[in-house]
Tab-separated table of C-alpha atoms and ligand atoms in Angstrom:
chain	number	residue	atom	x	y	z
A	1	MET	CA	125.996	83.591	116.175
A	2	ASN	CA	124.357	81.905	113.441
A	3	GLY	CA	125.880	78.989	113.342
A	4	THR	CA	125.606	76.766	110.417
A	5	THR	CA	123.409	74.102	112.166
A	6	ASP	CA	121.079	77.308	112.418
A	7	GLN	CA	121.437	77.676	108.159
A	8	THR	CA	121.024	74.357	106.991
A	9	ARG	CA	117.776	74.412	109.307
A	10	HIS	CA	116.390	77.259	107.813
A	11	GLN	CA	117.577	76.308	104.469
A	12	ASP	CA	115.562	72.961	104.786
A	13	ARG	CA	112.413	74.232	105.420
A	14	VAL	CA	109.991	75.906	102.748
A	15	TRP	CA	108.385	78.674	103.771
A	16	SER	CA	104.926	79.824	102.622
A	17	VAL	CA	104.219	83.853	101.460
A	18	ALA	CA	101.676	83.630	104.517
A	19	GLU	CA	104.144	82.561	107.089
A	20	HIS	CA	107.107	84.768	105.347
A	21	LEU	CA	104.853	88.122	105.733
A	22	ASP	CA	103.441	86.759	109.131
A	23	ASP	CA	107.366	86.464	110.072
A	24	VAL	CA	107.893	89.825	109.039
A	25	LEU	CA	105.058	91.462	110.567
A	26	SER	CA	105.676	90.288	113.352
A	27	LYS	CA	108.804	91.803	114.037
A	28	ILE	CA	108.309	95.259	112.660
A	29	ASP	CA	106.120	97.961	115.025
A	30	PRO	CA	105.134	101.363	114.286
A	31	LEU	CA	107.265	104.590	114.203
A	32	ASP	CA	107.415	106.303	117.283
A	33	PRO	CA	105.013	109.187	116.869
A	34	ILE	CA	106.367	113.049	115.596
A	35	GLU	CA	104.896	116.203	115.826
A	36	LEU	CA	104.921	116.909	112.147
A	37	GLN	CA	102.928	119.938	110.342
A	38	LEU	CA	100.010	119.731	108.332
A	39	LEU	CA	100.781	118.983	104.778
A	40	ASP	CA	103.963	116.784	105.861
A	41	ALA	CA	101.528	114.446	108.015
A	42	GLN	CA	99.256	113.777	105.179
A	43	GLY	CA	98.542	110.282	105.028
A	44	CYS	CA	100.053	109.435	108.094
A	45	VAL	CA	98.349	107.930	111.093
A	46	LEU	CA	96.864	110.563	114.335
A	47	VAL	CA	98.392	108.766	117.135
A	48	GLU	CA	95.870	111.857	119.224
A	49	ASP	CA	92.715	112.275	119.810
A	50	ILE	CA	92.125	115.972	118.944
A	51	THR	CA	89.457	118.044	120.491
A	52	VAL	CA	87.848	121.636	119.081
A	53	PRO	CA	89.078	124.388	121.257
A	54	VAL	CA	86.950	126.706	119.275
A	55	ALA	CA	83.447	126.376	118.457
A	56	LEU	CA	82.708	125.816	113.842
A	57	PRO	CA	81.511	128.409	112.652
A	58	PRO	CA	83.616	130.493	115.635
A	59	PHE	CA	80.588	133.405	114.992
A	60	ASP	CA	77.508	134.128	113.629
A	61	ASN	CA	77.972	134.658	109.268
A	62	SER	CA	76.346	135.093	106.481
A	63	SER	CA	75.822	132.189	103.732
A	64	MET	CA	75.046	135.028	101.438
A	65	ASP	CA	76.206	137.924	100.018
A	66	GLY	CA	73.031	140.578	101.189
A	67	TYR	CA	71.826	142.506	103.531
A	68	ALA	CA	71.269	141.500	107.028
A	69	VAL	CA	68.204	143.105	108.852
A	70	ARG	CA	65.201	142.167	111.080
A	71	ALA	CA	63.162	140.040	110.614
A	72	ALA	CA	60.313	141.579	112.129
A	73	ASP	CA	61.043	144.677	109.409
A	74	VAL	CA	60.820	142.685	106.218
A	75	ALA	CA	57.626	140.189	107.541
A	76	ASP	CA	54.964	142.135	105.596
A	77	ALA	CA	57.427	142.852	102.600
A	78	THR	CA	56.191	141.853	99.113
A	79	GLU	CA	57.154	142.592	95.582
A	80	SER	CA	54.849	145.295	95.096
A	81	THR	CA	55.008	146.664	98.889
A	82	PRO	CA	58.842	145.976	99.380
A	83	ALA	CA	60.029	147.066	102.915
A	84	VAL	CA	62.465	150.033	103.139
A	85	LEU	CA	64.998	150.158	104.851
A	86	THR	CA	68.109	152.901	106.023
A	87	VAL	CA	71.416	151.581	104.889
A	88	ILE	CA	73.911	152.436	107.644
A	89	GLY	CA	76.789	150.431	106.999
A	90	ASP	CA	78.507	146.934	105.179
A	91	VAL	CA	80.301	144.927	106.395
A	92	ALA	CA	82.756	142.630	105.110
A	93	ALA	CA	84.019	138.881	105.514
A	94	GLY	CA	86.995	139.547	108.702
A	95	SER	CA	84.438	142.686	109.824
A	96	GLY	CA	85.626	143.305	113.069
A	97	GLU	CA	83.578	146.481	114.168
A	98	LEU	CA	80.214	145.775	114.107
A	99	PRO	CA	77.184	148.713	113.160
A	100	GLY	CA	74.080	147.871	115.829
A	101	ILE	CA	71.171	147.151	113.811
A	102	GLU	CA	67.669	149.411	114.775
A	103	PRO	CA	64.448	148.692	113.836
A	104	GLY	CA	63.895	150.696	110.394
A	105	GLN	CA	67.609	149.787	109.577
A	106	ALA	CA	69.963	147.589	108.035
A	107	VAL	CA	73.439	146.858	106.136
A	108	ARG	CA	75.250	144.862	103.185
A	109	ILE	CA	76.946	142.202	104.635
A	110	MET	CA	79.195	140.028	101.781
A	111	THR	CA	79.785	136.015	102.418
A	112	GLY	CA	81.595	135.073	104.953
A	113	ALA	CA	81.321	138.464	107.704
A	114	PRO	CA	79.555	138.275	111.248
A	115	VAL	CA	75.959	139.033	111.497
A	116	PRO	CA	75.715	142.904	113.375
A	117	PRO	CA	74.320	142.585	116.886
A	118	GLY	CA	70.382	143.479	116.152
A	119	ALA	CA	70.455	141.759	113.134
A	120	ASP	CA	68.697	137.937	113.358
A	121	ALA	CA	68.291	137.372	109.488
A	122	VAL	CA	70.498	138.306	105.842
A	123	VAL	CA	68.384	138.865	102.500
A	124	PRO	CA	70.108	137.606	99.408
A	125	VAL	CA	70.711	140.736	97.285
A	126	GLU	CA	68.850	138.814	94.898
A	127	TRP	CA	65.334	139.707	96.547
A	128	THR	CA	66.193	143.036	96.889
A	129	ASP	CA	66.350	146.136	94.977
A	130	GLY	CA	70.530	146.183	95.346
A	131	GLY	CA	70.425	149.009	97.856
A	132	THR	CA	68.892	152.514	96.390
A	133	GLY	CA	65.847	152.271	95.445
A	134	GLN	CA	67.303	153.554	91.415
A	135	GLY	CA	67.453	151.924	88.779
A	136	PRO	CA	69.673	148.615	87.591
A	137	ALA	CA	73.105	150.668	88.035
A	138	ALA	CA	72.503	151.367	91.799
A	139	SER	CA	71.665	146.844	91.998
A	140	MET	CA	74.972	146.681	89.468
A	141	ARG	CA	77.033	148.702	92.188
A	142	ALA	CA	76.007	146.357	94.734
A	143	HIS	CA	77.398	144.244	94.126
A	144	SER	CA	80.567	145.408	93.736
A	145	ALA	CA	82.866	144.964	97.063
A	146	ALA	CA	82.658	148.850	96.932
A	147	PRO	CA	81.501	150.363	99.855
A	148	GLN	CA	77.840	151.212	100.031
A	149	ASP	CA	77.776	155.220	101.228
A	150	ALA	CA	75.503	154.942	104.543
A	151	GLY	CA	72.269	156.100	104.670
A	152	GLY	CA	71.207	154.543	101.676
A	153	GLU	CA	68.546	152.403	100.987
A	154	VAL	CA	67.371	149.491	100.186
A	155	ARG	CA	64.125	147.674	98.982
A	156	VAL	CA	63.429	144.007	99.979
A	157	HIS	CA	60.623	142.423	98.259
A	158	ARG	CA	60.590	139.190	100.371
A	159	PRO	CA	60.692	138.660	103.777
A	160	ALA	CA	63.023	136.615	105.745
A	161	ALA	CA	62.240	134.042	108.840
A	162	ALA	CA	64.592	134.719	111.382
A	163	GLY	CA	67.810	132.978	111.354
A	164	ALA	CA	67.669	132.818	107.774
A	165	HIS	CA	71.182	132.895	105.143
A	166	ILE	CA	72.839	132.967	109.003
A	167	ARG	CA	75.324	130.141	110.236
A	168	ALA	CA	75.417	129.550	113.282
A	169	ARG	CA	78.101	129.591	115.722
A	170	GLY	CA	78.455	125.907	116.212
A	171	SER	CA	76.687	125.043	114.332
A	172	ASP	CA	79.364	122.357	112.343
A	173	VAL	CA	81.280	121.338	114.815
A	174	THR	CA	80.915	122.819	119.463
A	175	GLU	CA	83.777	123.247	121.726
A	176	GLY	CA	85.128	120.496	123.118
A	177	GLU	CA	83.775	118.157	120.857
A	178	PRO	CA	85.658	115.240	119.242
A	179	ALA	CA	86.715	116.173	115.991
A	180	LEU	CA	89.424	113.415	115.410
A	181	ARG	CA	90.067	110.493	117.074
A	182	ALA	CA	93.183	108.560	117.307
A	183	GLY	CA	94.147	106.214	114.838
A	184	THR	CA	92.788	108.531	112.020
A	185	VAL	CA	94.533	108.130	108.151
A	186	LEU	CA	95.167	111.523	108.068
A	187	GLY	CA	93.519	112.871	103.959
A	188	PRO	CA	92.836	116.780	102.632
A	189	SER	CA	89.319	116.904	104.897
A	190	GLN	CA	90.951	115.542	107.707
A	191	ILE	CA	94.087	118.296	106.881
A	192	GLY	CA	91.132	120.803	106.386
A	193	LEU	CA	89.123	120.433	109.737
A	194	LEU	CA	92.867	120.131	111.334
A	195	ALA	CA	93.610	123.982	109.528
A	196	ALA	CA	90.160	124.890	110.249
A	197	ILE	CA	90.185	124.307	114.074
A	198	GLY	CA	93.888	126.251	114.003
A	199	ARG	CA	95.905	122.802	114.382
A	200	GLY	CA	99.050	123.722	112.788
A	201	THR	CA	100.936	120.892	113.408
A	202	VAL	CA	99.246	117.519	114.663
A	203	ARG	CA	101.466	114.110	116.243
A	204	VAL	CA	101.723	110.857	113.491
A	205	HIS	CA	103.644	108.021	112.896
A	206	PRO	CA	106.341	109.227	110.465
A	207	ARG	CA	106.419	108.097	107.385
A	208	PRO	CA	109.004	105.454	107.322
A	209	ARG	CA	112.411	105.824	105.353
A	210	VAL	CA	113.413	103.009	103.078
A	211	VAL	CA	116.898	102.196	101.831
A	212	VAL	CA	116.736	100.753	98.168
A	213	LEU	CA	119.649	99.525	97.214
A	214	SER	CA	120.248	97.039	93.686
A	215	THR	CA	123.310	94.454	93.498
A	216	GLY	CA	124.960	93.150	90.466
A	217	SER	CA	128.123	93.837	88.811
A	218	GLU	CA	126.164	94.075	85.516
A	219	LEU	CA	124.031	96.611	85.714
A	220	VAL	CA	124.419	99.878	84.658
A	221	GLN	CA	122.470	103.309	85.005
A	222	PRO	CA	119.804	104.002	82.602
A	223	GLY	CA	121.198	106.428	80.143
A	224	GLU	CA	124.852	105.061	80.155
A	225	ALA	CA	125.440	103.487	77.706
A	226	LEU	CA	125.758	99.428	78.103
A	227	GLY	CA	129.021	97.482	77.726
A	228	PRO	CA	129.315	93.245	76.855
A	229	GLY	CA	126.935	91.308	78.897
A	230	GLN	CA	125.297	94.837	81.003
A	231	ILE	CA	122.380	95.298	82.156
A	232	HIS	CA	120.314	98.984	83.197
A	233	ASP	CA	119.688	99.061	86.724
A	234	SER	CA	115.400	98.455	86.318
A	235	ASN	CA	114.799	97.051	89.960
A	236	SER	CA	116.096	100.075	91.890
A	237	PHE	CA	113.854	102.048	89.822
A	238	GLN	CA	111.065	100.104	90.327
A	239	LEU	CA	111.549	99.651	94.249
A	240	THR	CA	112.099	102.908	94.962
A	241	ALA	CA	109.108	103.954	93.241
A	242	ALA	CA	106.907	101.256	95.127
A	243	ALA	CA	108.343	103.029	98.386
A	244	ARG	CA	106.916	105.991	97.432
A	245	ASP	CA	103.986	104.284	96.224
A	246	ALA	CA	104.050	102.493	99.241
A	247	GLY	CA	103.507	105.869	101.475
A	248	ALA	CA	107.429	105.827	102.318
A	249	ILE	CA	110.451	108.133	102.122
A	250	ALA	CA	112.467	106.759	99.644
A	251	TYR	CA	115.691	107.079	98.313
A	252	ARG	CA	117.785	104.642	96.307
A	253	VAL	CA	121.514	104.090	96.534
A	254	GLY	CA	122.608	103.241	93.195
A	255	ALA	CA	123.418	99.555	92.073
A	256	VAL	CA	126.443	98.135	94.713
A	257	ALA	CA	128.875	95.613	92.729
A	258	ASP	CA	128.860	91.923	93.666
A	259	ASP	CA	131.171	92.762	96.811
A	260	ALA	CA	130.660	91.634	100.203
A	261	GLU	CA	133.466	95.371	101.058
A	262	THR	CA	131.149	97.148	99.272
A	263	LEU	CA	127.974	96.041	100.077
A	264	ARG	CA	129.125	95.865	104.027
A	265	SER	CA	129.914	99.509	103.688
A	266	THR	CA	127.360	100.922	101.906
A	267	LEU	CA	124.923	99.281	104.124
A	268	GLU	CA	126.970	100.370	107.005
A	269	ASP	CA	126.292	103.610	105.675
A	270	GLN	CA	122.846	103.722	104.691
A	271	LEU	CA	121.875	102.230	108.163
A	272	ILE	CA	121.410	106.115	109.078
A	273	ARG	CA	119.279	107.245	107.740
A	274	ALA	CA	116.848	103.656	107.044
A	275	ASP	CA	113.616	102.699	108.915
A	276	ILE	CA	113.385	99.775	106.366
A	277	LEU	CA	116.537	98.236	104.153
A	278	VAL	CA	115.459	96.382	100.476
A	279	THR	CA	117.952	94.748	98.349
A	280	SER	CA	118.005	93.446	95.475
A	281	GLY	CA	119.823	90.130	93.688
A	282	GLY	CA	122.183	88.053	94.669
A	283	VAL	CA	119.613	85.998	96.995
A	284	SER	CA	120.147	82.717	95.029
A	285	VAL	CA	122.576	80.452	94.525
A	286	GLY	CA	124.784	81.251	92.306
A	287	ALA	CA	128.661	82.280	93.323
A	288	TYR	CA	128.407	85.520	93.148
A	289	ASP	CA	124.928	86.247	95.760
A	290	VAL	CA	126.931	88.067	97.631
A	291	VAL	CA	123.779	89.857	99.590
A	292	LYS	CA	123.115	86.219	100.957
A	293	GLU	CA	126.556	85.281	101.301
A	294	THR	CA	127.582	88.927	103.363
A	295	LEU	CA	124.249	88.695	105.586
A	296	ALA	CA	124.433	85.296	106.794
A	297	ALA	CA	127.604	85.904	108.264
A	298	LEU	CA	126.769	88.546	110.371
A	299	SER	CA	127.620	88.643	113.388
A	300	ALA	CA	125.717	88.539	116.840
A	301	GLU	CA	126.450	92.448	117.104
A	302	GLU	CA	125.581	93.797	113.645
A	303	GLY	CA	122.071	91.844	113.534
A	304	THR	CA	120.660	88.376	112.423
A	305	VAL	CA	119.891	87.512	108.861
A	306	GLU	CA	117.785	84.930	107.379
A	307	PHE	CA	117.481	83.266	103.772
A	308	ARG	CA	114.992	81.438	103.036
A	309	ARG	CA	112.970	79.776	100.170
A	310	LEU	CA	109.268	80.442	99.846
A	311	ALA	CA	106.837	78.103	98.478
A	312	MET	CA	105.854	81.266	95.510
A	313	GLN	CA	106.799	81.774	92.466
A	314	PRO	CA	108.211	84.533	90.701
A	315	GLY	CA	110.309	85.484	94.123
A	316	LYS	CA	111.599	81.430	95.902
A	317	PRO	CA	114.301	83.201	97.487
A	318	GLN	CA	114.176	86.091	100.320
A	319	GLY	CA	115.673	87.354	102.982
A	320	PHE	CA	114.626	88.673	106.079
A	321	GLY	CA	116.418	90.494	109.504
A	322	LEU	CA	117.098	93.111	111.381
A	323	ILE	CA	120.457	94.952	111.139
A	324	GLY	CA	122.446	97.412	113.258
A	325	PRO	CA	122.980	98.383	116.446
A	326	ASP	CA	119.121	99.510	115.267
A	327	ARG	CA	118.450	96.548	114.638
A	328	ILE	CA	116.834	97.854	111.256
A	329	PRO	CA	114.421	94.959	109.167
A	330	LEU	CA	115.813	94.726	106.047
A	331	LEU	CA	114.187	92.641	103.026
A	332	ALA	CA	116.373	90.598	101.292
A	333	LEU	CA	114.514	90.614	97.531
A	334	PRO	CA	115.602	88.692	94.180
A	335	GLY	CA	116.744	90.187	91.504
A	336	ASN	CA	115.163	88.939	88.670
A	337	PRO	CA	113.164	92.146	88.183
A	338	VAL	CA	109.216	90.578	88.494
A	339	SER	CA	110.617	88.873	90.830
A	340	SER	CA	111.345	91.807	93.205
A	341	TYR	CA	109.005	94.218	91.916
A	342	VAL	CA	106.503	90.814	93.346
A	343	SER	CA	108.452	90.316	96.175
A	344	PHE	CA	107.642	94.302	97.185
A	345	GLU	CA	104.462	94.410	96.834
A	346	LEU	CA	103.655	91.204	98.752
A	347	PHE	CA	106.428	91.730	101.475
A	348	VAL	CA	107.374	95.347	101.515
A	349	ARG	CA	104.656	97.019	100.927
A	350	PRO	CA	102.957	95.658	103.789
A	351	ALA	CA	106.181	96.259	106.163
A	352	ILE	CA	106.189	100.332	105.025
A	353	ARG	CA	102.494	100.439	106.164
A	354	ALA	CA	102.181	98.679	109.550
A	355	LEU	CA	105.513	100.976	110.412
A	356	MET	CA	103.213	104.033	109.012
A	357	GLY	CA	100.772	102.291	112.041
A	358	LEU	CA	97.998	101.823	109.162
A	359	PRO	CA	95.361	99.971	109.345
A	360	GLU	CA	95.289	98.532	106.154
A	361	VAL	CA	98.830	97.480	105.409
A	362	HIS	CA	97.254	95.122	102.430
A	363	ARG	CA	96.620	95.873	98.643
A	364	PRO	CA	93.482	95.143	98.157
A	365	THR	CA	92.258	91.269	96.907
A	366	THR	CA	88.927	90.506	94.471
A	367	PRO	CA	87.303	87.451	92.833
A	368	ALA	CA	87.935	87.852	88.855
A	369	LYS	CA	86.599	85.812	85.750
A	370	CYS	CA	89.959	84.507	84.391
A	371	THR	CA	89.373	84.995	80.139
A	372	GLU	CA	92.658	82.570	79.235
A	373	ALA	CA	93.890	78.982	80.649
A	374	VAL	CA	96.411	79.291	82.645
A	375	ALA	CA	98.816	75.512	81.732
A	376	SER	CA	101.100	74.096	84.057
A	377	SER	CA	101.567	76.218	87.361
A	378	PRO	CA	103.866	75.134	90.155
A	379	LYS	CA	102.931	72.176	91.863
A	380	GLY	CA	102.864	73.152	95.825
A	381	LYS	CA	103.907	76.699	94.958
A	382	ARG	CA	101.417	80.602	95.324
A	383	GLN	CA	102.222	81.304	91.854
A	384	PHE	CA	101.562	84.984	91.531
A	385	LEU	CA	101.471	86.103	87.320
A	386	ARG	CA	100.373	89.405	85.707
A	387	GLY	CA	97.212	90.147	84.573
A	388	SER	CA	95.260	92.699	82.941
A	389	TYR	CA	91.948	93.271	85.506
A	390	ASP	CA	89.292	95.298	83.837
A	391	ALA	CA	86.665	96.511	86.639
A	392	GLU	CA	83.107	96.283	84.246
A	393	ALA	CA	83.615	93.200	82.967
A	394	GLY	CA	84.674	91.165	86.183
A	395	THR	CA	86.955	89.538	84.502
A	396	VAL	CA	90.992	89.647	84.105
A	397	THR	CA	93.308	88.448	81.191
A	398	PRO	CA	97.106	86.780	82.037
A	399	VAL	CA	100.267	88.620	80.252
A	400	GLY	CA	102.785	88.010	79.393
A	401	GLY	CA	104.336	84.376	80.875
A	402	ALA	CA	105.226	83.897	83.892
A	403	GLY	CA	109.051	84.414	83.211
A	404	SER	CA	110.425	86.239	85.857
A	405	HIS	CA	112.056	88.512	83.139
A	406	LEU	CA	109.280	89.837	81.482
A	407	ILE	CA	109.143	93.799	82.428
A	408	LYS	CA	107.197	94.852	80.246
A	409	ALA	CA	104.393	92.781	80.732
A	410	MET	CA	104.344	93.909	84.435
A	411	ALA	CA	105.063	97.563	83.031
A	412	HIS	CA	101.355	96.916	81.213
A	413	ALA	CA	99.781	94.722	84.205
A	414	ASN	CA	97.265	96.106	87.039
A	415	ALA	CA	96.629	92.549	88.867
A	416	LEU	CA	98.938	89.764	90.083
A	417	ILE	CA	96.539	86.960	89.227
A	418	ILE	CA	96.920	84.059	92.093
A	419	VAL	CA	96.966	80.827	91.503
A	420	PRO	CA	96.838	79.012	94.651
A	421	GLU	CA	99.290	76.361	96.043
A	422	ASP	CA	97.222	72.940	95.143
A	423	THR	CA	96.153	74.562	91.553
A	424	THR	CA	98.154	73.307	88.740
A	425	GLU	CA	96.018	74.795	85.649
A	426	VAL	CA	93.156	77.203	85.295
A	427	PRO	CA	90.536	76.693	83.032
A	428	ALA	CA	89.804	79.642	80.777
A	429	GLY	CA	86.621	81.000	82.778
A	430	ALA	CA	87.232	80.152	85.972
A	431	GLU	CA	87.034	82.254	88.836
A	432	VAL	CA	90.616	83.045	90.342
A	433	ASP	CA	91.999	85.810	93.064
A	434	ILE	CA	93.151	88.754	92.061
A	435	VAL	CA	96.546	91.224	93.628
A	436	LEU	CA	94.436	94.605	92.985
A	437	LEU	CA	98.110	97.124	91.951
A	438	GLY	CA	95.722	100.499	92.258
B	501	LIG	P1	120.297	87.527	91.053
B	501	LIG	O1	118.956	87.734	92.096
B	501	LIG	O2	121.286	88.531	91.535
B	501	LIG	O3	121.350	86.521	90.288
B	501	LIG	O4	119.703	88.171	89.820
B	501	LIG	C1	118.919	87.816	88.793
B	501	LIG	C2	118.895	88.048	87.809
B	501	LIG	O5	117.904	88.934	88.020
B	501	LIG	C3	119.961	88.341	86.550
B	501	LIG	O6	119.590	88.240	85.310
B	501	LIG	C4	120.007	89.519	86.858
B	501	LIG	O7	121.105	90.125	85.613
B	501	LIG	C5	118.971	90.265	87.264
B	501	LIG	N1	118.855	91.511	88.164
B	501	LIG	C6	119.341	91.606	89.192
B	501	LIG	N2	119.497	93.012	90.203
B	501	LIG	C7	118.686	93.369	88.785
B	501	LIG	C8	118.708	94.801	88.655
B	501	LIG	N3	118.795	96.135	89.698
B	501	LIG	N4	118.158	95.614	87.396
B	501	LIG	C9	116.876	94.013	86.284
B	501	LIG	N5	117.632	93.134	86.170
B	501	LIG	C10	117.868	92.622	87.239
B	502	LIG	MG1	123.049	89.231	91.339
């Protein structure tokens, strides 16, 4: 199905960054919703409208430690002529049994405890003598959690209006009200609300499982000694970390040698646990560019991956397609570490976020003043230089050069400076658009 003519046609055409991105996103739909435990749903997009089943708070409760009283009983209380009430018991948070309050009576009450019947106000402990009218020791006892003997007295020195220091049932949210709409991204406060209204699980688009594999016979795992001509595999680590950062569950597969059979069988093995596959290396025109050789030649049943040239630097060669029986998206990124990372940020991150159904899939961009001149940007290509952005000053300073092997410079950058296709130089002090890398 991937006939030579088709292949040639695609190779001849140069794709813009936007065209490639549109093509990727047009073939990606949010993952089917699943029911997840609350904390597993953090960062995910809700797919159901959630209604409040029971009002919050579910019952009138005290907002202070103090005494539940009848407001009428303390209406005339002053410092010199306190209202003297009989304390008939204690109500702690979680109390189920509530004593009823008659005129002249009070109940010691803790924050969050239900207001007992008959009471219509809470007097904070600071407005009282603390619970016996017998001096400071008793006042301290009133602050402790120890139950107070019924039959004691409390002197109240200030009046409290009806409803004072009572959090009324439903004052936060009432029964039947919408709590959260479908499409909401679940952050800590949304998860807190769901828990408060008693939801243990919610329906969301799950986090995609991203399988990251790097290719290259020169690659050695970090921690192992290098032989002649070998380098450490940094891409699979960088891309796996970037996938997690984008919100995915990421699986790093160790580097695969430049061997078609190994690559093919590794991909086959990995398909089972992947919602999206990301490879690095082997996509240009070298003799051992095994990713391209292998994936461009898939049978119709196996899927289709197209390899294209983009009007972009770094990151010119890119592969994208759908493979396996479930047509899992695969993005084949170039091997140079800066190229693979920039490609990830531009294409894979939005793809991951589209799979999550997130409303905003792109990194934010902002204009900034470029502190240094950019001498020669390639004509006809969108260039992404690494930059250090100073938000306070609104400036960005290029870090390192354009070389796509400059791993250290990448690690010291927090932004990508965009030099548009038709711009070949940027004078110092000129405004540029930058991608904020978070
Ligand atoms: P390739 O696209 O496979 O031709 O690789 C381009 C350059 O990137 C070569 O210098 C590779 O050695 C280097 N490279 C490829 N994969 C990795 C990797 N996983 N980690 C670090 N460098 C890599
Ligand atoms: Mg290679």
